[in-house]
Amino acid sequence: MATKLAGLNGKTVELNPETLQAFKTAFKGQVLSADDAGFEDSRKIWNAMIDRRPGLIARCTGTADVVQAVRFARQHGVLSSVRGGGHNIAGLAVCEGGLMIDMSLLRGVWVDAARRVAQAQAGCTLGDVDRETQLHGLAAVLGFVSATGIAGLTVGGGFGYLTRSHGWTCDNLVSMEVVTAAAQVLRVSETEHTELFWALRGGGGNFGIVTSFEYKLFPVGPDILGGAIAWRGEDAKQVLDAYREFSAKAPRELTTVAVLRRAPPAPWLPKEVHGQPIIALFVCHSGKVEDGEALLAPLRKLGRPVADTVMRRPYAQMQSLLDATQPKGRRYYWKSHYLAGIDSRTIDLAAEHAGRIRSPHSAILLFQIQGALNERPAGYSPAGNRNAAYVLNIAGAWESAADDAVNVAWARECFEAMRACSTGGTYINFLTEEEGRDRIEAAYSPADLGKLAALKRRYDPDNLFRHTKSIAA
Ligand SMILES: Cc1cc2nc3c(=O)[nH]c(=O)nc-3n(C[C@H](O)[C@H](O)[C@H](O)COP(=O)(O)OP(=O)(O)OC[C@H]3O[C@@H](n4cnc5c(N)ncnc54)[C@H](O)[C@@H]3O)c2cc1C
C-alpha cells in the first residue's frame, strides 16, 4: 500500500512500499509511522496547543542519517520539519503529514577544557551541556530552563544568565557542522563557509540542519550565588521600581529576572501566599560568591519579602530553578517585546496586567540581557537587536483547551498595551504559531534581513527548510 505524505507544494506525495523500504534501509536510526511504538512520544512536544501528526518520523543516530533524511525529503518533494528539544512555542518541530527529522537521540557532549570549548550534538538539552561543562567549572551561554533544546535556541539567538557578560548564545559559537538542503555536510566557522556560519547565528532553522555546535566556554562556578526572592503582589510596583534601578547598575556577573504571577504551591513559598499574586526576582551572580553576597544585600532587605532562597548553590542547579514552572504538556501562548529599559510606564502596565492574569500558571517575565550583546557591532550576527536591555515575555500557560480563549486574550491585551514600551524588535524564538511576516521582519534589522534572504536563496533555493519562521522572501 502506498504511503501518503504532505508534499512541499501542498499536494500529497504517494510513495510505493519499495521507495519507503529503500529509505529505511539507508537509514540507521528508526523511521516511525503512526502505528509504530514510540511514534506518539516522538511527535508530542512541549506546547500542547500544537497537536500535529507527521506522516513519518526519522529518528537520526548521526550525521549520515540526517543526510539520508534530507535526500529523501528533497528527492520526493516531501514537507519536512526538524526537531531538536521540541520546545519551540510555535511547534516548528512538527509538521502535519510530512517528515519530522528528529535529532533528539543525538545527545553527546565533548569538553576540551584546555581550549575552553565544548562540542555538543544537536539533540542536546541545555542541561546536557551544563552537566558536562560544569565538571570543569566551565559553562556555555545558554538559557534558563534545562529541558530546552540547544539547537533551536542557538540558531535563533539564545540568552540566559551569562548573556550580560558574553552576548547571545550564537555570538559565542566557534563552529557548527551542517547538512545543507543539497545534503552536503559542511563545517562552518569564522574561516569556513563564513556566510552560512553568519546566517545560522540567529537566522532560525532556515539554512540547514546543524548536527553539532562548538561553543566557547567561560569559567563559572561550579558554585555560584543565586536563587529567588519573593514579595506579595501588592508590592509589585515598589519592587519593580527598585529592580529598575538595581538591575541597571548591577555588574554583568549579576543577572536578574523579574516574574509576576500567582504563587505556585512550591515548598520555597509560604502556604499563605499559594495562589496569591507575587513578584519574584530570580538572581544569579556568576562571579565570586562573596562579591555576590555584598551586591545582593540591599535587594534582600527591600520591603517585606515572603521568601528568599538566595544561597551558594551549584550553577547547574540554578540553571534548572525555573524548570518546574514549565512542564511539557501544558497549553502555552506567549507574546514578547524587547525593551531598551524599564520606565514607570513599563512598571505600571506590567503590574496592571499581572493583576488580570487568568491562570495560576501564567506569568509576565522581564529578563535582563543588557551588557556584552549591546557592544557587538551591528550585523555581527543576525540575532542583532543590539539596543535591547530586557526581554519582556508575556507567558500564558494553562491546562484545559476550554480556557484557551481567555488566556490567549490576556496575553494579547498585555502585549498590545506594552507595545509602547518596546524597541519594536522581537525575538524570533518567542514567536507564536500565528505570528507572520511583520513579526519575522521585526526580529531583524532591514540590512540583516536582506542578507538573510539572499543567503536563503543561495543555500536553500527551493525552500526545503520551510517549517520555520521563514526568511524566504
Ligand atoms: C520553557 C522554555 C524556556 C525557554 N527559555 C529560553 C531561554 O532562556 N533563552 C532563550 O533564548 N530561549 C528560550 N526559550 C525559547 C527557545 O530558544 C526556543 O523555544 C527554541 O526553539 C527551542 O529549541 P528546541 O531545539 O527545543 O526547538 P524545537 O522545537 O525542537 O525546534 C524549533 C525550530 O528550531 C530549528 N531547529 C531545531 N533543531 C535544529 C537543527 N538541528 N538545525 C537547525 N535548526 C534546528 C528548526 O527550525 C525547528 O523548527 C525557551 C523555550 C521554552 C519552551
PDB file of N, CA, C and O and ligand atoms in Angstrom, residues 46 82-89 92-93 103 122 143-145 148-153 155 157-160 204-206 208-211 213 326 334 367 427 429-430 467-468, ligand 1:
ATOM      1  N   TRP A  46       6.592  20.169  23.682  1.00  0.00           N
ATOM      2  CA  TRP A  46       6.355  20.873  24.958  1.00  0.00           C
ATOM      3  C   TRP A  46       4.992  21.555  24.999  1.00  0.00           C
ATOM      4  O   TRP A  46       4.276  21.482  25.989  1.00  0.00           O
ATOM      5  N   VAL A  82      12.268  19.923  11.536  1.00  0.00           N
ATOM      6  CA  VAL A  82      13.423  19.439  12.304  1.00  0.00           C
ATOM      7  C   VAL A  82      13.099  19.581  13.780  1.00  0.00           C
ATOM      8  O   VAL A  82      12.720  20.660  14.241  1.00  0.00           O
ATOM      9  N   ARG A  83      13.266  18.480  14.506  1.00  0.00           N
ATOM     10  CA  ARG A  83      13.026  18.531  15.942  1.00  0.00           C
ATOM     11  C   ARG A  83      14.341  18.474  16.709  1.00  0.00           C
ATOM     12  O   ARG A  83      15.144  17.572  16.536  1.00  0.00           O
ATOM     13  N   GLY A  84      14.546  19.506  17.549  1.00  0.00           N
ATOM     14  CA  GLY A  84      15.670  19.471  18.484  1.00  0.00           C
ATOM     15  C   GLY A  84      15.115  19.077  19.838  1.00  0.00           C
ATOM     16  O   GLY A  84      14.770  17.919  20.083  1.00  0.00           O
ATOM     17  N   GLY A  85      14.954  20.076  20.729  1.00  0.00           N
ATOM     18  CA  GLY A  85      14.391  19.800  22.048  1.00  0.00           C
ATOM     19  C   GLY A  85      12.873  19.878  22.074  1.00  0.00           C
ATOM     20  O   GLY A  85      12.255  19.654  23.118  1.00  0.00           O
ATOM     21  N   GLY A  86      12.246  20.225  20.944  1.00  0.00           N
ATOM     22  CA  GLY A  86      10.777  20.274  20.870  1.00  0.00           C
ATOM     23  C   GLY A  86      10.158  21.365  21.720  1.00  0.00           C
ATOM     24  O   GLY A  86       8.985  21.281  22.089  1.00  0.00           O
ATOM     25  N   HIS A  87      10.904  22.425  22.025  1.00  0.00           N
ATOM     26  CA  HIS A  87      10.404  23.464  22.924  1.00  0.00           C
ATOM     27  C   HIS A  87       9.933  24.725  22.213  1.00  0.00           C
ATOM     28  O   HIS A  87       9.576  25.690  22.879  1.00  0.00           O
ATOM     29  N   ASN A  88       9.957  24.743  20.903  1.00  0.00           N
ATOM     30  CA  ASN A  88       9.533  25.976  20.234  1.00  0.00           C
ATOM     31  C   ASN A  88       8.044  26.216  20.486  1.00  0.00           C
ATOM     32  O   ASN A  88       7.223  25.320  20.277  1.00  0.00           O
ATOM     33  N   ILE A  89       7.712  27.434  20.916  1.00  0.00           N
ATOM     34  CA  ILE A  89       6.325  27.769  21.274  1.00  0.00           C
ATOM     35  C   ILE A  89       5.382  27.595  20.081  1.00  0.00           C
ATOM     36  O   ILE A  89       4.219  27.221  20.239  1.00  0.00           O
ATOM     37  N   LEU A  92       7.383  24.477  15.798  1.00  0.00           N
ATOM     38  CA  LEU A  92       8.031  24.345  14.486  1.00  0.00           C
ATOM     39  C   LEU A  92       8.662  22.969  14.278  1.00  0.00           C
ATOM     40  O   LEU A  92       8.941  22.576  13.150  1.00  0.00           O
ATOM     41  N   ALA A  93       8.867  22.230  15.359  1.00  0.00           N
ATOM     42  CA  ALA A  93       9.498  20.913  15.253  1.00  0.00           C
ATOM     43  C   ALA A  93       8.615  19.904  14.515  1.00  0.00           C
ATOM     44  O   ALA A  93       9.129  18.924  13.971  1.00  0.00           O
ATOM     45  N   MET A 103      16.119  14.928  15.862  1.00  0.00           N
ATOM     46  CA  MET A 103      17.535  14.928  16.253  1.00  0.00           C
ATOM     47  C   MET A 103      17.718  14.539  17.725  1.00  0.00           C
ATOM     48  O   MET A 103      18.828  14.538  18.241  1.00  0.00           O
ATOM     49  N   ALA A 122      23.294  18.049  18.236  1.00  0.00           N
ATOM     50  CA  ALA A 122      22.156  18.963  18.113  1.00  0.00           C
ATOM     51  C   ALA A 122      20.893  18.517  18.832  1.00  0.00           C
ATOM     52  O   ALA A 122      19.953  19.291  18.956  1.00  0.00           O
ATOM     53  N   GLY A 143      20.271  29.042  27.994  1.00  0.00           N
ATOM     54  CA  GLY A 143      19.063  29.678  28.529  1.00  0.00           C
ATOM     55  C   GLY A 143      18.729  29.265  29.950  1.00  0.00           C
ATOM     56  O   GLY A 143      19.567  28.693  30.659  1.00  0.00           O
ATOM     57  N   PHE A 144      17.491  29.546  30.382  1.00  0.00           N
ATOM     58  CA  PHE A 144      17.093  29.460  31.789  1.00  0.00           C
ATOM     59  C   PHE A 144      16.371  28.168  32.188  1.00  0.00           C
ATOM     60  O   PHE A 144      16.089  27.979  33.355  1.00  0.00           O
ATOM     61  N   VAL A 145      15.986  27.337  31.207  1.00  0.00           N
ATOM     62  CA  VAL A 145      15.207  26.130  31.547  1.00  0.00           C
ATOM     63  C   VAL A 145      15.916  24.914  30.943  1.00  0.00           C
ATOM     64  O   VAL A 145      16.115  24.845  29.725  1.00  0.00           O
ATOM     65  N   THR A 148      15.123  22.757  27.609  1.00  0.00           N
ATOM     66  CA  THR A 148      15.078  23.411  26.294  1.00  0.00           C
ATOM     67  C   THR A 148      16.175  22.836  25.401  1.00  0.00           C
ATOM     68  O   THR A 148      17.272  22.542  25.864  1.00  0.00           O
ATOM     69  N   GLY A 149      15.886  22.728  24.098  1.00  0.00           N
ATOM     70  CA  GLY A 149      16.898  22.221  23.162  1.00  0.00           C
ATOM     71  C   GLY A 149      17.942  23.278  22.833  1.00  0.00           C
ATOM     72  O   GLY A 149      17.603  24.447  22.638  1.00  0.00           O
ATOM     73  N   ILE A 150      19.193  22.848  22.730  1.00  0.00           N
ATOM     74  CA  ILE A 150      20.248  23.821  22.375  1.00  0.00           C
ATOM     75  C   ILE A 150      20.097  24.265  20.924  1.00  0.00           C
ATOM     76  O   ILE A 150      20.460  25.387  20.576  1.00  0.00           O
ATOM     77  N   ALA A 151      19.552  23.377  20.066  1.00  0.00           N
ATOM     78  CA  ALA A 151      19.596  23.666  18.620  1.00  0.00           C
ATOM     79  C   ALA A 151      18.712  24.849  18.257  1.00  0.00           C
ATOM     80  O   ALA A 151      19.186  25.850  17.701  1.00  0.00           O
ATOM     81  N   GLY A 152      17.422  24.741  18.582  1.00  0.00           N
ATOM     82  CA  GLY A 152      16.517  25.844  18.260  1.00  0.00           C
ATOM     83  C   GLY A 152      16.959  27.113  18.957  1.00  0.00           C
ATOM     84  O   GLY A 152      16.959  28.206  18.361  1.00  0.00           O
ATOM     85  N   LEU A 153      17.353  26.982  20.228  1.00  0.00           N
ATOM     86  CA  LEU A 153      17.778  28.166  20.988  1.00  0.00           C
ATOM     87  C   LEU A 153      18.956  28.853  20.299  1.00  0.00           C
ATOM     88  O   LEU A 153      18.956  30.070  20.104  1.00  0.00           O
ATOM     89  N   VAL A 155      20.252  28.526  17.077  1.00  0.00           N
ATOM     90  CA  VAL A 155      20.095  29.064  15.716  1.00  0.00           C
ATOM     91  C   VAL A 155      19.155  30.272  15.690  1.00  0.00           C
ATOM     92  O   VAL A 155      19.133  31.032  14.721  1.00  0.00           O
ATOM     93  N   GLY A 157      19.252  32.575  18.323  1.00  0.00           N
ATOM     94  CA  GLY A 157      19.892  33.628  19.132  1.00  0.00           C
ATOM     95  C   GLY A 157      20.389  33.081  20.450  1.00  0.00           C
ATOM     96  O   GLY A 157      21.525  32.687  20.581  1.00  0.00           O
ATOM     97  N   GLY A 158      19.492  33.021  21.441  1.00  0.00           N
ATOM     98  CA  GLY A 158      19.817  32.413  22.732  1.00  0.00           C
ATOM     99  C   GLY A 158      20.276  33.411  23.775  1.00  0.00           C
ATOM    100  O   GLY A 158      21.225  34.157  23.554  1.00  0.00           O
ATOM    101  N   PHE A 159      19.590  33.422  24.927  1.00  0.00           N
ATOM    102  CA  PHE A 159      20.045  34.257  26.044  1.00  0.00           C
ATOM    103  C   PHE A 159      19.782  33.538  27.364  1.00  0.00           C
ATOM    104  O   PHE A 159      18.864  32.721  27.463  1.00  0.00           O
ATOM    105  N   GLY A 160      20.596  33.888  28.367  1.00  0.00           N
ATOM    106  CA  GLY A 160      20.449  33.273  29.688  1.00  0.00           C
ATOM    107  C   GLY A 160      21.244  34.064  30.712  1.00  0.00           C
ATOM    108  O   GLY A 160      21.557  35.241  30.502  1.00  0.00           O
ATOM    109  N   GLY A 204      17.475  31.420  12.493  1.00  0.00           N
ATOM    110  CA  GLY A 204      16.485  30.352  12.683  1.00  0.00           C
ATOM    111  C   GLY A 204      16.879  29.110  11.905  1.00  0.00           C
ATOM    112  O   GLY A 204      18.020  28.975  11.457  1.00  0.00           O
ATOM    113  N   GLY A 205      15.928  28.189  11.742  1.00  0.00           N
ATOM    114  CA  GLY A 205      16.254  26.900  11.130  1.00  0.00           C
ATOM    115  C   GLY A 205      16.181  26.911   9.618  1.00  0.00           C
ATOM    116  O   GLY A 205      15.986  25.870   8.996  1.00  0.00           O
ATOM    117  N   ASN A 206      16.369  28.067   9.008  1.00  0.00           N
ATOM    118  CA  ASN A 206      16.149  28.225   7.565  1.00  0.00           C
ATOM    119  C   ASN A 206      17.245  27.709   6.656  1.00  0.00           C
ATOM    120  O   ASN A 206      17.032  27.558   5.468  1.00  0.00           O
ATOM    121  N   GLY A 208      19.781  25.100   7.027  1.00  0.00           N
ATOM    122  CA  GLY A 208      20.393  23.784   7.032  1.00  0.00           C
ATOM    123  C   GLY A 208      20.119  23.134   8.371  1.00  0.00           C
ATOM    124  O   GLY A 208      19.584  23.778   9.286  1.00  0.00           O
ATOM    125  N   ILE A 209      20.474  21.875   8.471  1.00  0.00           N
ATOM    126  CA  ILE A 209      20.279  21.174   9.749  1.00  0.00           C
ATOM    127  C   ILE A 209      21.638  21.066  10.435  1.00  0.00           C
ATOM    128  O   ILE A 209      22.563  20.436   9.915  1.00  0.00           O
ATOM    129  N   VAL A 210      21.745  21.715  11.567  1.00  0.00           N
ATOM    130  CA  VAL A 210      23.003  21.660  12.323  1.00  0.00           C
ATOM    131  C   VAL A 210      23.052  20.320  13.046  1.00  0.00           C
ATOM    132  O   VAL A 210      22.076  19.920  13.690  1.00  0.00           O
ATOM    133  N   THR A 211      24.154  19.627  12.905  1.00  0.00           N
ATOM    134  CA  THR A 211      24.276  18.345  13.608  1.00  0.00           C
ATOM    135  C   THR A 211      25.095  18.475  14.882  1.00  0.00           C
ATOM    136  O   THR A 211      24.924  17.698  15.816  1.00  0.00           O
ATOM    137  N   PHE A 213      27.221  21.654  17.518  1.00  0.00           N
ATOM    138  CA  PHE A 213      27.614  23.039  17.811  1.00  0.00           C
ATOM    139  C   PHE A 213      28.907  23.005  18.620  1.00  0.00           C
ATOM    140  O   PHE A 213      29.028  22.217  19.562  1.00  0.00           O
ATOM    141  N   GLN A 326       7.597  25.078  33.985  1.00  0.00           N
ATOM    142  CA  GLN A 326       7.440  24.952  32.525  1.00  0.00           C
ATOM    143  C   GLN A 326       7.334  23.491  32.089  1.00  0.00           C
ATOM    144  O   GLN A 326       8.101  23.024  31.248  1.00  0.00           O
ATOM    145  N   TRP A 334       2.602  32.652  24.070  1.00  0.00           N
ATOM    146  CA  TRP A 334       3.488  33.743  24.502  1.00  0.00           C
ATOM    147  C   TRP A 334       3.384  34.934  23.563  1.00  0.00           C
ATOM    148  O   TRP A 334       3.150  34.778  22.362  1.00  0.00           O
ATOM    149  N   PHE A 367      13.447  39.617  31.530  1.00  0.00           N
ATOM    150  CA  PHE A 367      14.796  39.042  31.594  1.00  0.00           C
ATOM    151  C   PHE A 367      15.796  40.154  31.290  1.00  0.00           C
ATOM    152  O   PHE A 367      15.714  40.785  30.222  1.00  0.00           O
ATOM    153  N   TYR A 427      12.015  38.697  19.448  1.00  0.00           N
ATOM    154  CA  TYR A 427      12.896  37.526  19.472  1.00  0.00           C
ATOM    155  C   TYR A 427      12.256  36.418  18.640  1.00  0.00           C
ATOM    156  O   TYR A 427      11.158  35.966  18.951  1.00  0.00           O
ATOM    157  N   ASN A 429      12.690  33.370  18.465  1.00  0.00           N
ATOM    158  CA  ASN A 429      12.399  32.126  19.180  1.00  0.00           C
ATOM    159  C   ASN A 429      11.181  32.219  20.093  1.00  0.00           C
ATOM    160  O   ASN A 429      10.762  31.208  20.650  1.00  0.00           O
ATOM    161  N   PHE A 430      10.633  33.413  20.277  1.00  0.00           N
ATOM    162  CA  PHE A 430       9.447  33.542  21.132  1.00  0.00           C
ATOM    163  C   PHE A 430       8.183  33.795  20.306  1.00  0.00           C
ATOM    164  O   PHE A 430       7.134  34.092  20.866  1.00  0.00           O
ATOM    165  N   HIS A 467       9.673  24.791   7.397  1.00  0.00           N
ATOM    166  CA  HIS A 467       8.865  24.696   8.612  1.00  0.00           C
ATOM    167  C   HIS A 467       9.558  25.441   9.749  1.00  0.00           C
ATOM    168  O   HIS A 467       9.947  24.885  10.783  1.00  0.00           O
ATOM    169  N   THR A 468       9.733  26.752   9.480  1.00  0.00           N
ATOM    170  CA  THR A 468      10.451  27.646  10.386  1.00  0.00           C
ATOM    171  C   THR A 468       9.685  28.961  10.342  1.00  0.00           C
ATOM    172  O   THR A 468       8.722  29.087   9.588  1.00  0.00           O
TER     173      THR A 468
HETATM  174  C1  LIG B   1      10.309  26.531  28.736  1.00  0.00           C
HETATM  175  C2  LIG B   1      11.114  27.318  27.753  1.00  0.00           C
HETATM  176  C3  LIG B   1      12.146  28.099  28.184  1.00  0.00           C
HETATM  177  C4  LIG B   1      12.889  28.839  27.276  1.00  0.00           C
HETATM  178  N1  LIG B   1      13.907  29.598  27.744  1.00  0.00           N
HETATM  179  C5  LIG B   1      14.675  30.263  26.867  1.00  0.00           C
HETATM  180  C6  LIG B   1      15.790  30.999  27.319  1.00  0.00           C
HETATM  181  O1  LIG B   1      16.066  31.048  28.497  1.00  0.00           O
HETATM  182  N2  LIG B   1      16.541  31.636  26.405  1.00  0.00           N
HETATM  183  C7  LIG B   1      16.261  31.589  25.073  1.00  0.00           C
HETATM  184  O2  LIG B   1      16.993  32.185  24.300  1.00  0.00           O
HETATM  185  N3  LIG B   1      15.201  30.920  24.611  1.00  0.00           N
HETATM  186  C8  LIG B   1      14.410  30.248  25.481  1.00  0.00           C
HETATM  187  N4  LIG B   1      13.341  29.554  25.032  1.00  0.00           N
HETATM  188  C9  LIG B   1      12.988  29.609  23.612  1.00  0.00           C
HETATM  189  C10 LIG B   1      13.801  28.594  22.844  1.00  0.00           C
HETATM  190  O3  LIG B   1      15.012  29.185  22.450  1.00  0.00           O
HETATM  191  C11 LIG B   1      13.033  28.154  21.605  1.00  0.00           C
HETATM  192  O4  LIG B   1      11.813  27.582  22.011  1.00  0.00           O
HETATM  193  C12 LIG B   1      13.810  27.152  20.769  1.00  0.00           C
HETATM  194  O5  LIG B   1      13.170  26.995  19.508  1.00  0.00           O
HETATM  195  C13 LIG B   1      13.904  25.822  21.452  1.00  0.00           C
HETATM  196  O6  LIG B   1      14.777  24.989  20.783  1.00  0.00           O
HETATM  197  P1  LIG B   1      14.410  23.444  20.576  1.00  0.00           P
HETATM  198  O7  LIG B   1      15.561  22.772  19.958  1.00  0.00           O
HETATM  199  O8  LIG B   1      13.857  22.903  21.840  1.00  0.00           O
HETATM  200  O9  LIG B   1      13.271  23.677  19.486  1.00  0.00           O
HETATM  201  P2  LIG B   1      12.435  22.687  18.537  1.00  0.00           P
HETATM  202  O10 LIG B   1      11.008  22.963  18.837  1.00  0.00           O
HETATM  203  O11 LIG B   1      12.902  21.289  18.577  1.00  0.00           O
HETATM  204  O12 LIG B   1      12.815  23.302  17.146  1.00  0.00           O
HETATM  205  C14 LIG B   1      12.430  24.587  16.805  1.00  0.00           C
HETATM  206  C15 LIG B   1      12.978  25.017  15.478  1.00  0.00           C
HETATM  207  O13 LIG B   1      14.397  25.161  15.635  1.00  0.00           O
HETATM  208  C16 LIG B   1      15.037  24.775  14.459  1.00  0.00           C
HETATM  209  N5  LIG B   1      15.939  23.646  14.721  1.00  0.00           N
HETATM  210  C17 LIG B   1      15.814  22.657  15.640  1.00  0.00           C
HETATM  211  N6  LIG B   1      16.843  21.834  15.552  1.00  0.00           N
HETATM  212  C18 LIG B   1      17.627  22.289  14.566  1.00  0.00           C
HETATM  213  C19 LIG B   1      18.852  21.865  13.998  1.00  0.00           C
HETATM  214  N7  LIG B   1      19.486  20.787  14.435  1.00  0.00           N
HETATM  215  N8  LIG B   1      19.385  22.575  12.978  1.00  0.00           N
HETATM  216  C20 LIG B   1      18.762  23.674  12.504  1.00  0.00           C
HETATM  217  N9  LIG B   1      17.598  24.122  13.001  1.00  0.00           N
HETATM  218  C21 LIG B   1      17.048  23.447  14.020  1.00  0.00           C
HETATM  219  C22 LIG B   1      14.025  24.334  13.472  1.00  0.00           C
HETATM  220  O14 LIG B   1      13.633  25.428  12.655  1.00  0.00           O
HETATM  221  C23 LIG B   1      12.852  23.991  14.327  1.00  0.00           C
HETATM  222  O15 LIG B   1      11.735  24.103  13.553  1.00  0.00           O
HETATM  223  C24 LIG B   1      12.590  28.792  25.910  1.00  0.00           C
HETATM  224  C25 LIG B   1      11.536  27.992  25.472  1.00  0.00           C
HETATM  225  C26 LIG B   1      10.813  27.264  26.380  1.00  0.00           C
HETATM  226  C27 LIG B   1       9.671  26.450  25.911  1.00  0.00           C
END
